Coordinates of C-alpha atoms in Angstrom, one line a residue:
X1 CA 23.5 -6.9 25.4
X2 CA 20.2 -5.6 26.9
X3 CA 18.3 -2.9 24.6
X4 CA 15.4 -0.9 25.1
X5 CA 13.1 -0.4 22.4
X6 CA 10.5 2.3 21.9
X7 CA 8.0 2.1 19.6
X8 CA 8.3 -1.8 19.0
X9 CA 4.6 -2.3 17.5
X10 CA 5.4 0.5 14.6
X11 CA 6.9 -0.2 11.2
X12 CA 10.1 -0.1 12.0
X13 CA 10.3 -1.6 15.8
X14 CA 8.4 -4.5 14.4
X15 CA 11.7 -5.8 12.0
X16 CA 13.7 -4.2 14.4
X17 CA 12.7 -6.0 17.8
X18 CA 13.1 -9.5 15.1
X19 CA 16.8 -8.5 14.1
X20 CA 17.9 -7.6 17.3
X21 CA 16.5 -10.8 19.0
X22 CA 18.1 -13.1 16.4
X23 CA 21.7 -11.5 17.3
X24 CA 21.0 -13.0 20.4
X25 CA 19.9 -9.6 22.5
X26 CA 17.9 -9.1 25.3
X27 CA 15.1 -6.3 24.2
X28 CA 12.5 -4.5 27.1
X29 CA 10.0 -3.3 24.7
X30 CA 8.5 -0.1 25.4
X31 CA 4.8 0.2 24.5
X32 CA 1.6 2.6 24.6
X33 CA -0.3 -0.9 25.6
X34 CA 0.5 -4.2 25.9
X35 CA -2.3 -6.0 24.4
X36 CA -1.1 -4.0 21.0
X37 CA 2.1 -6.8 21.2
X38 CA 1.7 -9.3 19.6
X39 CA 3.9 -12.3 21.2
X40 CA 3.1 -14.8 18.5
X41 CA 5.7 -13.1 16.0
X42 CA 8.3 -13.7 18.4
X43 CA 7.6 -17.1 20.0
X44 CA 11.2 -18.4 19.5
X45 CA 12.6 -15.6 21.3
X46 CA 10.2 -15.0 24.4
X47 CA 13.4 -15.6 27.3
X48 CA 14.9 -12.3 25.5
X49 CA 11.9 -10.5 25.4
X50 CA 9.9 -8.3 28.2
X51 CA 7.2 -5.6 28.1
X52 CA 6.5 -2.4 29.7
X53 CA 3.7 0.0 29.4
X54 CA 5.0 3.5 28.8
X55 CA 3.2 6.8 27.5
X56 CA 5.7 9.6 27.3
X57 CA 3.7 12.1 26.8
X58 CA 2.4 11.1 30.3
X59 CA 4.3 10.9 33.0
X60 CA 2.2 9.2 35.2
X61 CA 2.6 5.7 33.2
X62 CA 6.8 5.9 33.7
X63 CA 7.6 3.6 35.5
X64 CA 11.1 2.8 36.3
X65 CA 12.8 0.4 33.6
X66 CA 16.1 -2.1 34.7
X67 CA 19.0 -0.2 35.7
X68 CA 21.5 -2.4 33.6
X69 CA 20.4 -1.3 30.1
X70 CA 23.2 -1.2 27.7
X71 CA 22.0 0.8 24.6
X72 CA 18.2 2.4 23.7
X73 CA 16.2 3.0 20.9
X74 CA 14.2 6.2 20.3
X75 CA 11.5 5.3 17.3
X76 CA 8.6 7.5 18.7
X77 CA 6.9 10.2 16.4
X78 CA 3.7 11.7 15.8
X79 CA 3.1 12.8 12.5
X80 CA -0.3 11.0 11.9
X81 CA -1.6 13.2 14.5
X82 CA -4.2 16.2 14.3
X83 CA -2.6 17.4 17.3
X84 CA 0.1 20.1 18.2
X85 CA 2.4 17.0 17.1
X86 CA 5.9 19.4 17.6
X87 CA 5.2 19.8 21.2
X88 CA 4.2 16.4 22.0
X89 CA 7.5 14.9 20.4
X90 CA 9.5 17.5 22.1
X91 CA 7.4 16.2 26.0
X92 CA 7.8 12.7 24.4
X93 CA 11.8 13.3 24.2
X94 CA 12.1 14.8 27.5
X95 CA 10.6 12.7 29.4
X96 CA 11.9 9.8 27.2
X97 CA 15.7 11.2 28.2
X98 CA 15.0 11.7 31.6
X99 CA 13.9 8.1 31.9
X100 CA 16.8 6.7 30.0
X101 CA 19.2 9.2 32.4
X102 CA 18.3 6.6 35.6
X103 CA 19.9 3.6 34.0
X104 CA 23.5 2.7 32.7
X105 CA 22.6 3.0 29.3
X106 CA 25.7 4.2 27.6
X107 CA 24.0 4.7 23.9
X108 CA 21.1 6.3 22.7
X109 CA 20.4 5.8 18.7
X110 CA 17.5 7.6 17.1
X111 CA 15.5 7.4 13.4
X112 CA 15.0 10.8 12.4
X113 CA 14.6 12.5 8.7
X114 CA 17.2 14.0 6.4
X115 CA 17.1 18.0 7.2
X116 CA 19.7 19.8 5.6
X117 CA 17.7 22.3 4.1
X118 CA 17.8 25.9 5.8
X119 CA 14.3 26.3 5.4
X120 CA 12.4 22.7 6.7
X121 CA 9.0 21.6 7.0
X122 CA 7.2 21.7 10.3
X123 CA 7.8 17.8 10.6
X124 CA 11.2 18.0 9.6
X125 CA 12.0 21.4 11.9
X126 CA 10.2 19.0 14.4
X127 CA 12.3 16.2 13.8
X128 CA 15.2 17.9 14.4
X129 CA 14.1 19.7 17.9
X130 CA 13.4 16.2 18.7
X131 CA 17.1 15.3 18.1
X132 CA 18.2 18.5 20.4
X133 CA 15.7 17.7 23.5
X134 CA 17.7 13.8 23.2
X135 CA 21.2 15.1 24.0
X136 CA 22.4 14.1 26.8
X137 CA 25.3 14.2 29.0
X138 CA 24.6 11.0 30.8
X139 CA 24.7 8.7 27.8
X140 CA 26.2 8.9 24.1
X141 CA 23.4 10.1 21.3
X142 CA 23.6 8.5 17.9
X143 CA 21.0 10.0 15.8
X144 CA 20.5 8.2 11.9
X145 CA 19.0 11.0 9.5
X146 CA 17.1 8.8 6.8
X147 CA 15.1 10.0 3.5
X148 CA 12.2 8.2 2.2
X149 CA 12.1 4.8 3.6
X150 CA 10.9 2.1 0.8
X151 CA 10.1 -1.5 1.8
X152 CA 6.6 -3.5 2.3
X153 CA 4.0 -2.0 4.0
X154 CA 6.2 1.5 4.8
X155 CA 4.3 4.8 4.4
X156 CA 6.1 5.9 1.1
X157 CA 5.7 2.7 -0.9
X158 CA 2.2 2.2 -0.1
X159 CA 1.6 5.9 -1.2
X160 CA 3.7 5.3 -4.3
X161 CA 1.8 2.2 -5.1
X162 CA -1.4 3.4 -5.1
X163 CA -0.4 6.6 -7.1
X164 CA 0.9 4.2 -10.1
X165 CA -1.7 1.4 -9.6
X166 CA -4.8 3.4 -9.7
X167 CA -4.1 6.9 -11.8
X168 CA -2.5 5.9 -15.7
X169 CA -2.4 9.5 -16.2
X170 CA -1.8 12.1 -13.0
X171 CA -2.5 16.1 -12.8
X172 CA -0.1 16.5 -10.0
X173 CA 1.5 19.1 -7.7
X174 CA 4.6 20.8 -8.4
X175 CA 6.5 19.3 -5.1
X176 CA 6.9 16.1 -7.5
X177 CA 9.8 17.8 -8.9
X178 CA 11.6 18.0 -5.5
X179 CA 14.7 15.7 -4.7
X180 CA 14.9 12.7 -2.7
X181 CA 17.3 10.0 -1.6
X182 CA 15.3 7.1 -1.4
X183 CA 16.9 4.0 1.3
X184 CA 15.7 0.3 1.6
X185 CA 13.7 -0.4 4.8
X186 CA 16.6 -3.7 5.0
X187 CA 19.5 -1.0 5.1
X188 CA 17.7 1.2 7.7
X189 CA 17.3 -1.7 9.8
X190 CA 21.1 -2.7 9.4
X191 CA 22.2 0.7 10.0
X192 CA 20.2 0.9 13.1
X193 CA 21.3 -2.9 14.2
X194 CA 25.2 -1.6 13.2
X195 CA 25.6 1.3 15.0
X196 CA 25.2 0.2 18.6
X197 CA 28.3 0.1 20.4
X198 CA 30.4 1.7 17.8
X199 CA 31.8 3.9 19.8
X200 CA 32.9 6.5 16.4
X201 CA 29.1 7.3 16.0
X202 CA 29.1 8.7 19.6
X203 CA 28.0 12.4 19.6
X204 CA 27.4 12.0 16.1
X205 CA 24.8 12.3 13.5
X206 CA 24.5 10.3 9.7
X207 CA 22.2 10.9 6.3
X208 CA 21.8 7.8 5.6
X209 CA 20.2 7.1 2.1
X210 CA 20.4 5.1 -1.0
X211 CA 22.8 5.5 -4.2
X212 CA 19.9 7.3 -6.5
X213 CA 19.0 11.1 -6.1
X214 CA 15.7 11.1 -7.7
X215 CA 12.5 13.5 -8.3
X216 CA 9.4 12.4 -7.3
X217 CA 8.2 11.9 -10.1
X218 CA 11.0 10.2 -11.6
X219 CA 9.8 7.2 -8.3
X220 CA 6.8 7.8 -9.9
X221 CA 8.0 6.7 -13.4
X222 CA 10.4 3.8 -12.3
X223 CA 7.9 2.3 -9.7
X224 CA 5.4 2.3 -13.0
X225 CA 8.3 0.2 -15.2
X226 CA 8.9 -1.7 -12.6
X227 CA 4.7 -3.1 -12.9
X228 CA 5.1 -3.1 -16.5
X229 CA 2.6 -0.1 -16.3
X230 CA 2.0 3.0 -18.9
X231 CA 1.4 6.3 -16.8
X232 CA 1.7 9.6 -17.8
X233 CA 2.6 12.5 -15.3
X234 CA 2.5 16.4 -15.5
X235 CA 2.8 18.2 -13.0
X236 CA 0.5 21.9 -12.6
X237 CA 1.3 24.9 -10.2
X238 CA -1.8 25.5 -9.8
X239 CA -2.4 23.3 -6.6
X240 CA -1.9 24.6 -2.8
X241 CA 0.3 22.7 0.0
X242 CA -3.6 22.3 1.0
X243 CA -5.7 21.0 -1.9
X244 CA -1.9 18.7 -2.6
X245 CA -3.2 17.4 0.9
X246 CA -6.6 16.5 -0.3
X247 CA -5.1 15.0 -3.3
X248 CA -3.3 12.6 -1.8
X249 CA -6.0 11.7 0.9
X250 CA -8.6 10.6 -1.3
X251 CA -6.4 9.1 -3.4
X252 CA -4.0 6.8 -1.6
X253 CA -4.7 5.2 1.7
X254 CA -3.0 7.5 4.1
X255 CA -4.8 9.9 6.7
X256 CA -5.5 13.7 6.1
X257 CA -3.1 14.4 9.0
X258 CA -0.3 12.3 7.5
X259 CA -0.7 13.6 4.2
X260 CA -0.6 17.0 5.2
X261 CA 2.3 16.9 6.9
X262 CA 3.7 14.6 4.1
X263 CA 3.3 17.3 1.8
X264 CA 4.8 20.0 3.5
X265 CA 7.8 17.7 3.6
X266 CA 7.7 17.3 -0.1
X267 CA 8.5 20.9 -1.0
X268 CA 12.1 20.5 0.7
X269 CA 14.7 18.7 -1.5
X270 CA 15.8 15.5 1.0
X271 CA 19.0 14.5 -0.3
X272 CA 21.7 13.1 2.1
X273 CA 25.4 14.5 2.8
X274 CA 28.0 12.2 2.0
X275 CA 29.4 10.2 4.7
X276 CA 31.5 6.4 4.6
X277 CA 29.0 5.1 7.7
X278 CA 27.8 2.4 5.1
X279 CA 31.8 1.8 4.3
X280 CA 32.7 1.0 7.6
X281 CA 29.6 -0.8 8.7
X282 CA 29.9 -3.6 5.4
X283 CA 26.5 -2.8 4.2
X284 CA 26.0 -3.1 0.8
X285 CA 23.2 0.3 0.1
X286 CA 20.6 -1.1 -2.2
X287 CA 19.1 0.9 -5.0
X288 CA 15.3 2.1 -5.5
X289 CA 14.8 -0.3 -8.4
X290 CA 16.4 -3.1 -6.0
X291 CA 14.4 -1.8 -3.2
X292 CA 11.2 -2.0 -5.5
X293 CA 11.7 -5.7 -6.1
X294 CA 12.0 -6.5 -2.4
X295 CA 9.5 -4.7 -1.6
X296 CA 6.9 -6.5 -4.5
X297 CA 8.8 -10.1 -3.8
X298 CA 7.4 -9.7 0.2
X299 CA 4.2 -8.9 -0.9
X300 CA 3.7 -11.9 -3.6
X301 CA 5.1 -14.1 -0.9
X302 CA 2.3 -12.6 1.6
X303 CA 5.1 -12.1 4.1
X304 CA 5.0 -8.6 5.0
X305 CA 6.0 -8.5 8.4
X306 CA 4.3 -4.8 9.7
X307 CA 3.0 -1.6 7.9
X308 CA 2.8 1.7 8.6
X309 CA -0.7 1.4 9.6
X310 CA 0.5 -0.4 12.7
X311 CA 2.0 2.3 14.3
X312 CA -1.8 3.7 14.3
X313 CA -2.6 7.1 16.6
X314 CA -6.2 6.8 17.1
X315 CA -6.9 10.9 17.1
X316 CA -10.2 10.3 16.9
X317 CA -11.2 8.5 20.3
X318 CA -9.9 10.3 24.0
X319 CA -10.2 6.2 24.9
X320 CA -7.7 3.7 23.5
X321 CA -8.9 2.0 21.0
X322 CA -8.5 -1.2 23.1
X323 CA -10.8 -0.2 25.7
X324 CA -13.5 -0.6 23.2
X325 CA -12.3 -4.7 23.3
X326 CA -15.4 -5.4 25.7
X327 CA -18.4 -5.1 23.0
X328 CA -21.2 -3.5 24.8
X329 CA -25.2 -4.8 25.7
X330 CA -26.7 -1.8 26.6
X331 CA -27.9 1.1 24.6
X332 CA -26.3 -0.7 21.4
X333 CA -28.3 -1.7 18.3
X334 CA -27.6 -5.4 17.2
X335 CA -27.6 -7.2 13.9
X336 CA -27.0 -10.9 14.7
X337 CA -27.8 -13.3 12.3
X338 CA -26.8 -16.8 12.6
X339 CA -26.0 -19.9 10.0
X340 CA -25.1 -23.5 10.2
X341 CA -21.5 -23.9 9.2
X342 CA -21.1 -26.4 6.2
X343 CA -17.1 -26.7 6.0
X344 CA -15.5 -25.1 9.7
X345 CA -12.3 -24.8 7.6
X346 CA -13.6 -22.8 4.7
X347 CA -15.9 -20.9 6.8
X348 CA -12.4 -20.3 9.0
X349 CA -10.0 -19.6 6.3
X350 CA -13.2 -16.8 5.2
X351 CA -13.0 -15.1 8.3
X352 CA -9.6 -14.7 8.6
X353 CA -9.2 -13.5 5.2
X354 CA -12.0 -10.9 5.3
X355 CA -11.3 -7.6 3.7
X356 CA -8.5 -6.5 1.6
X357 CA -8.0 -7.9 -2.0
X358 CA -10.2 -10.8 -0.8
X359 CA -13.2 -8.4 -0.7
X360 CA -16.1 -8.6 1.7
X361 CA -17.2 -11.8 -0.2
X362 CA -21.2 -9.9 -0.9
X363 CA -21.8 -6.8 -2.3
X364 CA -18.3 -5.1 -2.3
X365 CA -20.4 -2.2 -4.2
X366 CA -21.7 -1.0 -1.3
X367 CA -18.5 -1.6 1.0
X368 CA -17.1 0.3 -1.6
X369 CA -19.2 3.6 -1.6
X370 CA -19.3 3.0 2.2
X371 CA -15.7 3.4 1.9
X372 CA -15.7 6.0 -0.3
X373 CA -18.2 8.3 1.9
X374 CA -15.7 7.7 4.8
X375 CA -12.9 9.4 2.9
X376 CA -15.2 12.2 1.8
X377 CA -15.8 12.9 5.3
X378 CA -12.1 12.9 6.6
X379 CA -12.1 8.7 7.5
X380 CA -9.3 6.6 6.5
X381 CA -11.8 4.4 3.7
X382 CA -11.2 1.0 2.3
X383 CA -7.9 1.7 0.9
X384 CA -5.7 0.9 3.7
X385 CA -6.8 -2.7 2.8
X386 CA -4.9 -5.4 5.0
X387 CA -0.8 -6.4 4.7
X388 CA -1.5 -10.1 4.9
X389 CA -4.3 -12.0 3.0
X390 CA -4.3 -14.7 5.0
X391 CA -4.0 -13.9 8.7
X392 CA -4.7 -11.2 11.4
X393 CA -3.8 -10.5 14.6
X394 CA -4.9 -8.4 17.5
X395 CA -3.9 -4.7 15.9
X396 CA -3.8 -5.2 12.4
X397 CA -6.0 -3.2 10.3
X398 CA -8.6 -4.6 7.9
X399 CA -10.0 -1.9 5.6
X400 CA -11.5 0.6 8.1
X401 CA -11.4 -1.9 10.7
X402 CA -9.0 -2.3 13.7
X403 CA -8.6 -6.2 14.6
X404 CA -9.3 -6.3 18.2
X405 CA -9.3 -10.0 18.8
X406 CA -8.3 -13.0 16.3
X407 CA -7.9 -16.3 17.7
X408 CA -8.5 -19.4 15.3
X409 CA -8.3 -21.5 18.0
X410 CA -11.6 -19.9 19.6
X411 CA -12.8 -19.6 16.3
X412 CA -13.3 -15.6 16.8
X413 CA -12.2 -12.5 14.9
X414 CA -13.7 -9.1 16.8
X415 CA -13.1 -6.0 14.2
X416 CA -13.6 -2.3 15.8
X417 CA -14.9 0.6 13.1
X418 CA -12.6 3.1 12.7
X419 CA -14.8 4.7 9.7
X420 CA -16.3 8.3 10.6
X421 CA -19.8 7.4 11.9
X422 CA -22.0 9.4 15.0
X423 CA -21.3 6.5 17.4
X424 CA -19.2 3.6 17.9
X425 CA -19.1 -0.1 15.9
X426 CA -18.0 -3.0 16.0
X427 CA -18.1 -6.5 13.9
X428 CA -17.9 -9.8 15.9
X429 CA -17.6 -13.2 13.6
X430 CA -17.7 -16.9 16.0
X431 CA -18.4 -20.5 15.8
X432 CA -20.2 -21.8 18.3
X433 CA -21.6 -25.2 18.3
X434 CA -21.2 -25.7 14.5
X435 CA -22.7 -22.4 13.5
X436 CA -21.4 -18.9 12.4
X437 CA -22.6 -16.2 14.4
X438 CA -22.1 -13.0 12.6
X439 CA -23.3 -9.5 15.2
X440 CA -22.9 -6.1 14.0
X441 CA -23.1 -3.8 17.7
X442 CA -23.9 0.0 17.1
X443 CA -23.8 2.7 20.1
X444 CA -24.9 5.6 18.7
X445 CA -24.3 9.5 20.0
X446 CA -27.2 11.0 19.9
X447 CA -30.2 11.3 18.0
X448 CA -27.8 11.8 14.9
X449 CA -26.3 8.4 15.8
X450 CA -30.1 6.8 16.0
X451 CA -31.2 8.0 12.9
X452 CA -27.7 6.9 11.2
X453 CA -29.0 3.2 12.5
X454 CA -32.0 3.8 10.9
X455 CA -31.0 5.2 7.5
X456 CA -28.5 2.4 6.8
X457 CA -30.6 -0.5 8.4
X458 CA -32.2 -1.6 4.8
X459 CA -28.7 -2.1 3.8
X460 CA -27.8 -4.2 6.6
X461 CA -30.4 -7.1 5.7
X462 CA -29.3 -6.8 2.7
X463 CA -25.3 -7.4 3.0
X464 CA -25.4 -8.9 6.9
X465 CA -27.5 -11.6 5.2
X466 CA -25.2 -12.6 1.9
X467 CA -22.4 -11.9 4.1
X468 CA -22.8 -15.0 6.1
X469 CA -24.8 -17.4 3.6
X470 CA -21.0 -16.7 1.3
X471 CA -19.4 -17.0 4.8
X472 CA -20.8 -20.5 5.6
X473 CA -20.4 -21.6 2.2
X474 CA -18.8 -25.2 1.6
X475 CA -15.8 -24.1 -0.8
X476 CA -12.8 -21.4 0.1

């Protein structure tokens, strides 16, 4: 069959695209840019695979796609953004539909949230607009109403995580007393894969969702067992939808945006009607504790293939990120400091590694109130940390880094700051004729950005210059 794909460089496209190309499919992917695919996750597959570049919220960039298209997925949303995000989804659909009209395509299967509440949040109420502005009578709508999704790297198990790993004892909001139906990121994916071409789920929409109906605090609680960890958890009423918001930013690693609109989610029970989808499609629904132990077995295997951070808006910039691949000469401050290289390999295996758990290998002190000054001025911090200790690729992030360019081959990893500053930055690491060149490029915004240079250059000579002497070191 031949499938088209939105939204294959988010969480979910990423292990969907890999599913549906090991069935033996032929997938267009639909993406904001291409140089945000990464081809090297897919090498055995690349005759099934093609690319297009698609924005829907602008017409200008829709081109036509291949008439013969069989089925389509719709995995586009916008929650992350500071944006009027319910218009844009509803623009997105529309012109999504119309586009999906012009072909053959005879199915059209959408991820959407649980929302059987009479009163929903304004993601949710969202959500389901969405779902209206998809119906079509030129093609068959299947639309999959999930709750919280829990695998590696998704949203709600990184929040979750750092919740239990970093607070024993939590003053929390009353929303953790709300209900939820928790579902494994493996299930979604083979309700998704199962669906197509059933011709029953036509005109139709499912809840689909786990065995356990839990309170969020009760996730809380098992999550905790589940790490052998004590935490204690009372919840006050004394905390707004607003400050709840704040809580959870500085906290965890998500954005202010996402968490806002995370929260106002929070106070609506999301608990699925009962339906024999599963039943008839042989999958086996896998509860929260199993889920939990998938979820932690991925990551000590350091085989998490995407995170919700991939799926990245960048609110901040009117640019894409990616025209900011070309680091600049002029008007920039530089900090390039250069070192021989002792052991290629070790230096190597450094550079790719940078970040995360593994640190910033000299003074992760100052990283770490660097980090913490980002979040206390609306930035996304250190705690997004990285989903794979070992390698990057072109999109990943690294802390409050976006990886522009990582090639070992070129012996060259080019990181883009997406930390709150006055002006732009970026960090470019290379081997050249057996030395590491390390060059920090600044272009400031006005005099605030200059005298931001300024203020932090003392710093700079300081951690630039352990930063590479650990770098070049002869040990991994």
């Amino acid at each position: 069959m031949k499938i088209f794909l939105t939204g294959a460089t988010g969480y979910i496209g990423k292990r969907l695209l890999i599913h549906l190309l090991s069935q033996g499919h032929t997938v267009i992917c639909s993406v904001r840019d291409k140089k945000r695919f990464n081809t090297t996750l897919y090498q055995n597959y690349l005759d099934q695979l093609s690319i297009v570049e698609h924005d829907y919220n602008d017409p200008a960039t829709l081109t036509p796609v291949d008439q013969d298209i069989d089925a389509a997925y719709y995995l586009i949303h916008s929650m992350s953004s500071n944006a009027d995000f319910s218009k844009a989804e509803k623009i997105s659909a529309r012109n999504f539909s119309e586009t999906i009209e012009k072909t053959s395509c005879r199915q059209v299967i959408y991820l959407t949230g649980i929302v059987n509440e009479d009163k929903l949040s304004k993601h949710l109420q969202s959500r389901k607009d969405v779902e209206e502005e998809l119906r079509s009578e030129k093609y068959n709508l299947t639309v999959l109403r999930a709750g919280i999704i829990i695998g590696s790297g998704s949203a709600s198990f990184e929040i979750i995580r750092d919740l239990v790993e970093k607070l024993p004892v939590m003053i929390a909001p009353k929303w953790l007393k709300t209900k939820c139906q928790p579902v494994a990121i493996r299930n979604v994916i083979e309700f998704l894969a199962g669906v197509m071409e059933k011709t029953f789920t036509y005109n139709r929409h499912f809840d689909i969702a786990g065995p356990d109906v839990l309170s969020y605090k009760q996730m809380l609680l098992i999550f905790a067992q589940e790490r052998n960890l004590r935490r204690a958890i009372f919840s006050v009423p004394l905390l707004s939808p607003k400050l709840s918001s704040y809580w959870l930013y500085f906290i965890t690693s998500t954005s202010y945006p996402l968490a806002k609109n995370l929260v106002e989610s929070m106070t609506v029970n999301v608990v699925a009607e009962k339906n024999d989808l599963a039943e008839k499609l042989g999958i086996k629904l896998l509860s929260y504790r199993e889920s939990l132990k998938l979820s932690f077995d991925k990551i000590e295997q350091n085989d998490v293939l995407s995170t919700w951070h991939d799926s990245f808006g960048d609110y901040r910039y009117t640019k894409n990120v990616w025209d900011f691949l070309e680091v600049p000469t002029m008007g920039v401050f530089k900090d390039r400091r250069t070192h021989e290289v002792k052991n290629e390999k070790a230096t190597l295996t450094k550079i790719f590694g940078i970040g995360g758990k593994n640190g910033w290998y000299y003074a992760n002190l100052l990283w770490s109130i660097r980090g913490a000054l980002d979040k206390l001025f609306g930035g996304v911090g250190l705690k997004r940390g990285r989903k794979n200790s070992a390698t990057v690729s072109a999109g990943d992030s690294v802390d409050f880094w976006r990886v522009l360019y990582a090639s070992r081959e070129e012996k060259r990893l080019l990181l883009f700051a997406e930390m709150k500053m006055p002006g732009e930055a970026w960090l470019d690491f290379k081997i050249e004729n057996g030395k590491l060149i390390q060059e920090a490029t600044f272009r400031p915004v006005g005099l605030l950005g200059r005298l931001y240079w300024y203020s932090v250059l003392p710093f700079h000579a300081y951690l630039f210059n352990g930063m590479i002497r650990k770098l070049t070191e002869d040990q991994e």
